[in-house]
PDB file of C-alpha atoms in Angstrom:
ATOM      1  CA  UNK A 802     -76.269  -3.943 -56.216  1.00 71.00           C
ATOM      2  CA  UNK A 803     -73.802  -0.649 -56.584  1.00 73.00           C
ATOM      3  CA  UNK A 804     -74.575  -0.081 -52.652  1.00 77.00           C
ATOM      4  CA  UNK A 805     -73.605  -3.770 -51.738  1.00 80.00           C
ATOM      5  CA  UNK A 806     -70.526  -3.683 -53.939  1.00 66.00           C
ATOM      6  CA  UNK A 807     -69.630  -0.403 -52.500  1.00 72.00           C
ATOM      7  CA  UNK A 808     -70.129  -1.601 -48.854  1.00 83.00           C
ATOM      8  CA  UNK A 809     -67.939  -4.809 -49.679  1.00 77.00           C
ATOM      9  CA  UNK A 810     -65.117  -2.964 -51.059  1.00 73.00           C
ATOM     10  CA  UNK A 811     -64.958  -0.304 -48.197  1.00 76.00           C
ATOM     11  CA  UNK A 812     -64.925  -3.169 -45.575  1.00 74.00           C
ATOM     12  CA  UNK A 813     -62.005  -5.162 -47.517  1.00 74.00           C
ATOM     13  CA  UNK A 814     -60.465  -2.086 -47.368  1.00 71.00           C
ATOM     14  CA  UNK A 815     -60.756  -1.487 -43.508  1.00 72.00           C
ATOM     15  CA  UNK A 816     -59.941  -4.558 -43.209  1.00 71.00           C
ATOM     16  CA  UNK A 817     -56.903  -4.535 -45.143  1.00 69.00           C
ATOM     17  CA  UNK A 818     -55.746  -1.346 -42.831  1.00 68.00           C
ATOM     18  CA  UNK A 819     -56.483  -3.269 -39.419  1.00 64.00           C
ATOM     19  CA  UNK A 820     -53.235  -4.388 -37.624  1.00 66.00           C
ATOM     20  CA  UNK A 821     -52.648  -7.906 -37.585  1.00 63.00           C
ATOM     21  CA  UNK A 822     -51.595  -9.584 -34.614  1.00 64.00           C
ATOM     22  CA  UNK A 823     -48.403 -11.808 -34.822  1.00 63.00           C
ATOM     23  CA  UNK A 824     -47.362 -14.751 -32.710  1.00 63.00           C
ATOM     24  CA  UNK A 825     -43.784 -14.849 -32.264  1.00 63.00           C
ATOM     25  CA  UNK A 826     -42.018 -18.136 -30.739  1.00 66.00           C
ATOM     26  CA  UNK A 827     -38.674 -18.072 -29.212  1.00 63.00           C
ATOM     27  CA  UNK A 828     -36.834 -21.094 -28.823  1.00 64.00           C
ATOM     28  CA  UNK A 829     -33.766 -21.237 -26.147  1.00 62.00           C
ATOM     29  CA  UNK A 830     -31.500 -23.865 -26.091  1.00 62.00           C
ATOM     30  CA  UNK A 831     -29.174 -24.204 -22.975  1.00 61.00           C
ATOM     31  CA  UNK A 832     -25.823 -26.088 -23.008  1.00 59.00           C
ATOM     32  CA  UNK A 833     -24.098 -27.153 -19.727  1.00 60.00           C
ATOM     33  CA  UNK A 834     -20.678 -25.936 -20.100  1.00 59.00           C
ATOM     34  CA  UNK A 835     -18.025 -24.968 -17.236  1.00 63.00           C
ATOM     35  CA  UNK A 836     -16.681 -21.757 -17.107  1.00 61.00           C
ATOM     36  CA  UNK A 837     -13.389 -21.316 -15.442  1.00 62.00           C
ATOM     37  CA  UNK A 838     -13.363 -19.070 -12.271  1.00 63.00           C
ATOM     38  CA  UNK A 839     -11.820 -15.707 -13.370  1.00 62.00           C
ATOM     39  CA  UNK A 840     -12.044 -13.551 -10.196  1.00 63.00           C
ATOM     40  CA  UNK A 841      -8.715 -12.393  -8.832  1.00 61.00           C
ATOM     41  CA  UNK A 842      -7.892 -13.388  -5.486  1.00 61.00           C
ATOM     42  CA  UNK A 843      -7.896 -10.144  -3.506  1.00 61.00           C
ATOM     43  CA  UNK A 844      -6.790 -11.641   0.137  1.00 61.00           C
ATOM     44  CA  UNK A 845      -4.067  -9.901   1.423  1.00 62.00           C
ATOM     45  CA  UNK A 846      -1.670 -11.783   3.764  1.00 60.00           C
ATOM     46  CA  UNK A 847      -1.804 -11.471   7.390  1.00 59.00           C
ATOM     47  CA  UNK A 848       0.971  -8.460   8.391  1.00 55.00           C
ATOM     48  CA  UNK A 849      -0.021  -8.572  12.047  1.00 54.00           C
ATOM     49  CA  UNK A 850       2.776  -8.000  14.523  1.00 52.00           C
ATOM     50  CA  UNK A 851       2.399  -9.413  17.890  1.00 52.00           C
ATOM     51  CA  UNK A 852       3.341  -6.892  20.264  1.00 48.00           C
ATOM     52  CA  UNK A 853       2.270  -8.422  23.593  1.00 48.00           C
ATOM     53  CA  UNK A 854       5.175  -8.747  26.443  1.00 46.00           C
ATOM     54  CA  UNK A 855       4.774 -11.606  28.804  1.00 46.00           C
ATOM     55  CA  UNK A 856       7.058 -10.394  31.810  1.00 45.00           C
ATOM     56  CA  UNK A 857       4.524 -11.517  34.349  1.00 45.00           C
ATOM     57  CA  UNK A 858       3.080 -14.623  34.846  1.00 47.00           C
ATOM     58  CA  UNK A 859       0.112 -15.058  32.752  1.00 46.00           C
ATOM     59  CA  UNK A 860      -0.308 -11.442  32.190  1.00 43.00           C
ATOM     60  CA  UNK A 861       0.021  -9.746  28.616  1.00 44.00           C
ATOM     61  CA  UNK A 862       1.166  -6.137  28.429  1.00 40.00           C
ATOM     62  CA  UNK A 863       0.686  -4.660  25.105  1.00 39.00           C
ATOM     63  CA  UNK A 864       3.720  -2.718  23.789  1.00 36.00           C
ATOM     64  CA  UNK A 865       3.152   0.531  21.689  1.00 36.00           C
ATOM     65  CA  UNK A 866       4.783   0.367  18.221  1.00 37.00           C
ATOM     66  CA  UNK A 867       8.001   2.040  18.386  1.00 38.00           C
ATOM     67  CA  UNK A 868       8.441   1.656  21.763  1.00 35.00           C
ATOM     68  CA  UNK A 869      10.466  -1.367  22.482  1.00 37.00           C
ATOM     69  CA  UNK A 870       8.094  -3.276  20.205  1.00 38.00           C
ATOM     70  CA  UNK A 871      10.192  -6.473  18.698  1.00 42.00           C
ATOM     71  CA  UNK A 872      10.783  -6.398  15.322  1.00 44.00           C
ATOM     72  CA  UNK A 873      10.705  -9.180  12.430  1.00 48.00           C
ATOM     73  CA  UNK A 874      14.379  -9.542  11.780  1.00 46.00           C
ATOM     74  CA  UNK A 875      13.076 -11.175   8.540  1.00 51.00           C
ATOM     75  CA  UNK A 876      11.057  -8.303   7.296  1.00 52.00           C
ATOM     76  CA  UNK A 877      12.670  -5.087   9.066  1.00 47.00           C
ATOM     77  CA  UNK A 878       9.742  -2.544   7.786  1.00 47.00           C
ATOM     78  CA  UNK A 879       7.140  -4.413   9.354  1.00 47.00           C
ATOM     79  CA  UNK A 880       6.825  -1.887  12.065  1.00 46.00           C
ATOM     80  CA  UNK A 881       7.216   1.419   9.452  1.00 42.00           C
ATOM     81  CA  UNK A 882       3.473   1.811   9.405  1.00 45.00           C
ATOM     82  CA  UNK A 883       0.942   4.789   9.898  1.00 48.00           C
ATOM     83  CA  UNK A 884       0.166   3.518  13.397  1.00 50.00           C
ATOM     84  CA  UNK A 885       3.728   4.005  14.852  1.00 54.00           C
ATOM     85  CA  UNK A 886       2.973   7.382  15.957  1.00 55.00           C
ATOM     86  CA  UNK A 887       5.939   9.080  14.267  1.00 57.00           C
ATOM     87  CA  UNK A 888       6.684  12.147  12.228  1.00 57.00           C
ATOM     88  CA  UNK A 889       6.798  10.527   8.844  1.00 59.00           C
ATOM     89  CA  UNK A 890       4.499  11.604   6.207  1.00 64.00           C
ATOM     90  CA  UNK A 891       1.728   8.970   4.786  1.00 61.00           C
ATOM     91  CA  UNK A 892       3.748   8.668   1.409  1.00 60.00           C
ATOM     92  CA  UNK A 893       6.918   8.057   3.347  1.00 59.00           C
ATOM     93  CA  UNK A 894       5.253   5.278   5.559  1.00 57.00           C
ATOM     94  CA  UNK A 895       3.988   3.611   2.405  1.00 55.00           C
ATOM     95  CA  UNK A 896       7.475   3.502   0.687  1.00 55.00           C
ATOM     96  CA  UNK A 897       9.095   2.263   4.143  1.00 57.00           C
ATOM     97  CA  UNK A 898       6.241  -0.221   4.566  1.00 53.00           C
ATOM     98  CA  UNK A 899       7.097  -1.896   1.326  1.00 53.00           C
ATOM     99  CA  UNK A 900      10.718  -2.546   2.333  1.00 54.00           C
ATOM    100  CA  UNK A 901      12.279   0.595   0.918  1.00 66.00           C
ATOM    101  CA  UNK A 902      13.412   2.166   4.151  1.00 79.00           C
ATOM    102  CA  UNK A 903      13.433   2.057   7.973  1.00 89.00           C
ATOM    103  CA  UNK A 904      12.928   4.227  10.824  1.00 92.00           C
ATOM    104  CA  UNK A 905      14.741   4.561  14.089  1.00 93.00           C
ATOM    105  CA  UNK A 906      17.357   6.388  16.217  1.00 95.00           C
ATOM    106  CA  UNK A 907      20.697   7.570  15.235  1.00 96.00           C
ATOM    107  CA  UNK A 908      23.743   5.835  16.747  1.00 95.00           C
ATOM    108  CA  UNK A 909      27.288   6.100  16.263  1.00 96.00           C
ATOM    109  CA  UNK A 910      27.458   9.422  14.518  1.00 97.00           C
ATOM    110  CA  UNK A 911      30.263  10.375  12.478  1.00 96.00           C
ATOM    111  CA  UNK A 912      29.852  13.574  10.900  1.00 96.00           C
ATOM    112  CA  UNK A 913      33.253  13.504   9.200  1.00 95.00           C
ATOM    113  CA  UNK A 914      32.848  10.514   7.367  1.00 95.00           C
ATOM    114  CA  UNK A 915      28.838  11.173   6.905  1.00 96.00           C
ATOM    115  CA  UNK A 916      28.016   7.688   8.474  1.00 96.00           C
ATOM    116  CA  UNK A 917      25.842   6.411  11.443  1.00 97.00           C
ATOM    117  CA  UNK A 918      24.099   3.428  12.586  1.00 96.00           C
ATOM    118  CA  UNK A 919      20.220   3.290  12.708  1.00 95.00           C
ATOM    119  CA  UNK A 920      19.103   1.283  15.485  1.00 93.00           C
ATOM    120  CA  UNK A 921      15.542   0.231  14.261  1.00 87.00           C
ATOM    121  CA  UNK A 922      14.185  -1.760  17.545  1.00 79.00           C
ATOM    122  CA  UNK A 923      16.297  -4.647  17.752  1.00 75.00           C
ATOM    123  CA  UNK A 924      18.249  -4.373  14.533  1.00 87.00           C
ATOM    124  CA  UNK A 925      21.303  -2.080  13.546  1.00 93.00           C
ATOM    125  CA  UNK A 926      22.320  -0.884  10.211  1.00 93.00           C
ATOM    126  CA  UNK A 927      25.446   0.866   8.935  1.00 96.00           C
ATOM    127  CA  UNK A 928      23.756   3.861   7.018  1.00 96.00           C
ATOM    128  CA  UNK A 929      26.120   5.539   4.004  1.00 95.00           C
ATOM    129  CA  UNK A 930      25.285   8.557   1.884  1.00 96.00           C
ATOM    130  CA  UNK A 931      25.882   9.130  -1.744  1.00 95.00           C
ATOM    131  CA  UNK A 932      25.966  12.712  -3.386  1.00 96.00           C
ATOM    132  CA  UNK A 933      22.268  11.881  -4.683  1.00 96.00           C
ATOM    133  CA  UNK A 934      20.914  11.545  -1.058  1.00 96.00           C
ATOM    134  CA  UNK A 935      18.121  13.844  -0.330  1.00 96.00           C
ATOM    135  CA  UNK A 936      17.715  15.460   3.000  1.00 97.00           C
ATOM    136  CA  UNK A 937      14.070  16.300   4.191  1.00 95.00           C
ATOM    137  CA  UNK A 938      12.431  17.573   7.667  1.00 94.00           C
ATOM    138  CA  UNK A 939      14.661  19.401  10.231  1.00 94.00           C
ATOM    139  CA  UNK A 940      17.884  19.293   8.324  1.00 95.00           C
ATOM    140  CA  UNK A 941      17.632  19.660   4.299  1.00 95.00           C
ATOM    141  CA  UNK A 942      21.390  19.236   3.102  1.00 96.00           C
ATOM    142  CA  UNK A 943      24.150  16.978   3.811  1.00 96.00           C
ATOM    143  CA  UNK A 944      26.110  19.868   5.788  1.00 96.00           C
ATOM    144  CA  UNK A 945      22.737  20.304   7.985  1.00 96.00           C
ATOM    145  CA  UNK A 946      22.499  16.878   8.697  1.00 97.00           C
ATOM    146  CA  UNK A 947      26.033  15.878   9.313  1.00 97.00           C
ATOM    147  CA  UNK A 948      26.891  19.263  10.834  1.00 96.00           C
ATOM    148  CA  UNK A 949      25.532  18.561  14.333  1.00 95.00           C
ATOM    149  CA  UNK A 950      25.764  15.316  16.475  1.00 96.00           C
ATOM    150  CA  UNK A 951      22.769  13.461  15.812  1.00 96.00           C
ATOM    151  CA  UNK A 952      23.129  10.780  18.115  1.00 95.00           C
ATOM    152  CA  UNK A 953      19.675   9.713  19.392  1.00 95.00           C
ATOM    153  CA  UNK A 954      17.912  11.399  17.107  1.00 96.00           C
ATOM    154  CA  UNK A 955      14.845  10.286  15.328  1.00 95.00           C
ATOM    155  CA  UNK A 956      15.121   9.497  11.564  1.00 95.00           C
ATOM    156  CA  UNK A 957      13.545   7.621   8.568  1.00 94.00           C
ATOM    157  CA  UNK A 958      16.069   6.347   6.305  1.00 94.00           C
ATOM    158  CA  UNK A 959      14.607   5.231   2.657  1.00 93.00           C
ATOM    159  CA  UNK A 960      17.124   3.493   0.499  1.00 92.00           C
ATOM    160  CA  UNK A 961      18.785   0.059  -0.383  1.00 90.00           C
ATOM    161  CA  UNK A 962      18.788  -2.116   2.188  1.00 88.00           C
ATOM    162  CA  UNK A 963      21.212  -5.170   2.443  1.00 88.00           C
ATOM    163  CA  UNK A 964      19.990  -7.247   5.315  1.00 84.00           C
ATOM    164  CA  UNK A 965      22.631  -9.962   5.078  1.00 90.00           C
ATOM    165  CA  UNK A 966      25.280  -7.154   5.642  1.00 90.00           C
ATOM    166  CA  UNK A 967      23.067  -5.036   8.097  1.00 91.00           C
ATOM    167  CA  UNK A 968      23.832  -1.903   5.604  1.00 92.00           C
ATOM    168  CA  UNK A 969      21.620   0.635   4.270  1.00 93.00           C
ATOM    169  CA  UNK A 970      22.496   3.048   1.105  1.00 94.00           C
ATOM    170  CA  UNK A 971      20.441   6.020   1.847  1.00 95.00           C
ATOM    171  CA  UNK A 972      18.557   7.549  -1.023  1.00 94.00           C
ATOM    172  CA  UNK A 973      16.597   9.743   1.394  1.00 95.00           C
ATOM    173  CA  UNK A 974      16.976  10.641   5.219  1.00 96.00           C
ATOM    174  CA  UNK A 975      14.421  12.546   7.049  1.00 95.00           C
ATOM    175  CA  UNK A 976      15.487  13.972  10.034  1.00 95.00           C
ATOM    176  CA  UNK A 977      12.214  14.166  12.642  1.00 87.00           C
TER     177      UNK A 977
END
């Protein structure tokens, strides 16, 4: 009887050490809720400029930017892009593309008064400088820039544009 009792006791101890399998029940409750769309609209506006010339009946001749292409008078900066094949740096082009400046040729140059007219395709802007105006490119000071006749020179001018008065107060002038 001792043997049987020992066997039963050993069996119960072994049964107590055996891992038990547990059953877990998960209940998922779903609710129908409308979540507002919080994604941002990243669509950029179309800034394409039509640069086709229809001088001949039924024939479109593309005009390269900066070579007689028409400008958008409502937004003079539309042709100040990296595609217009000028000498402005990428940073200058970005500044000008957002409306901070213009590119074109110098006309009505007055070195004594330190003023000139910027001919930017089909628009003209009277450019004035201040003592804080920065000069870059082939002339790095006001004396260098205005010391030589710059009529027909290619320039990029950044500054305050007054489209109503067709004036531009220059913060930076880059002579190409």
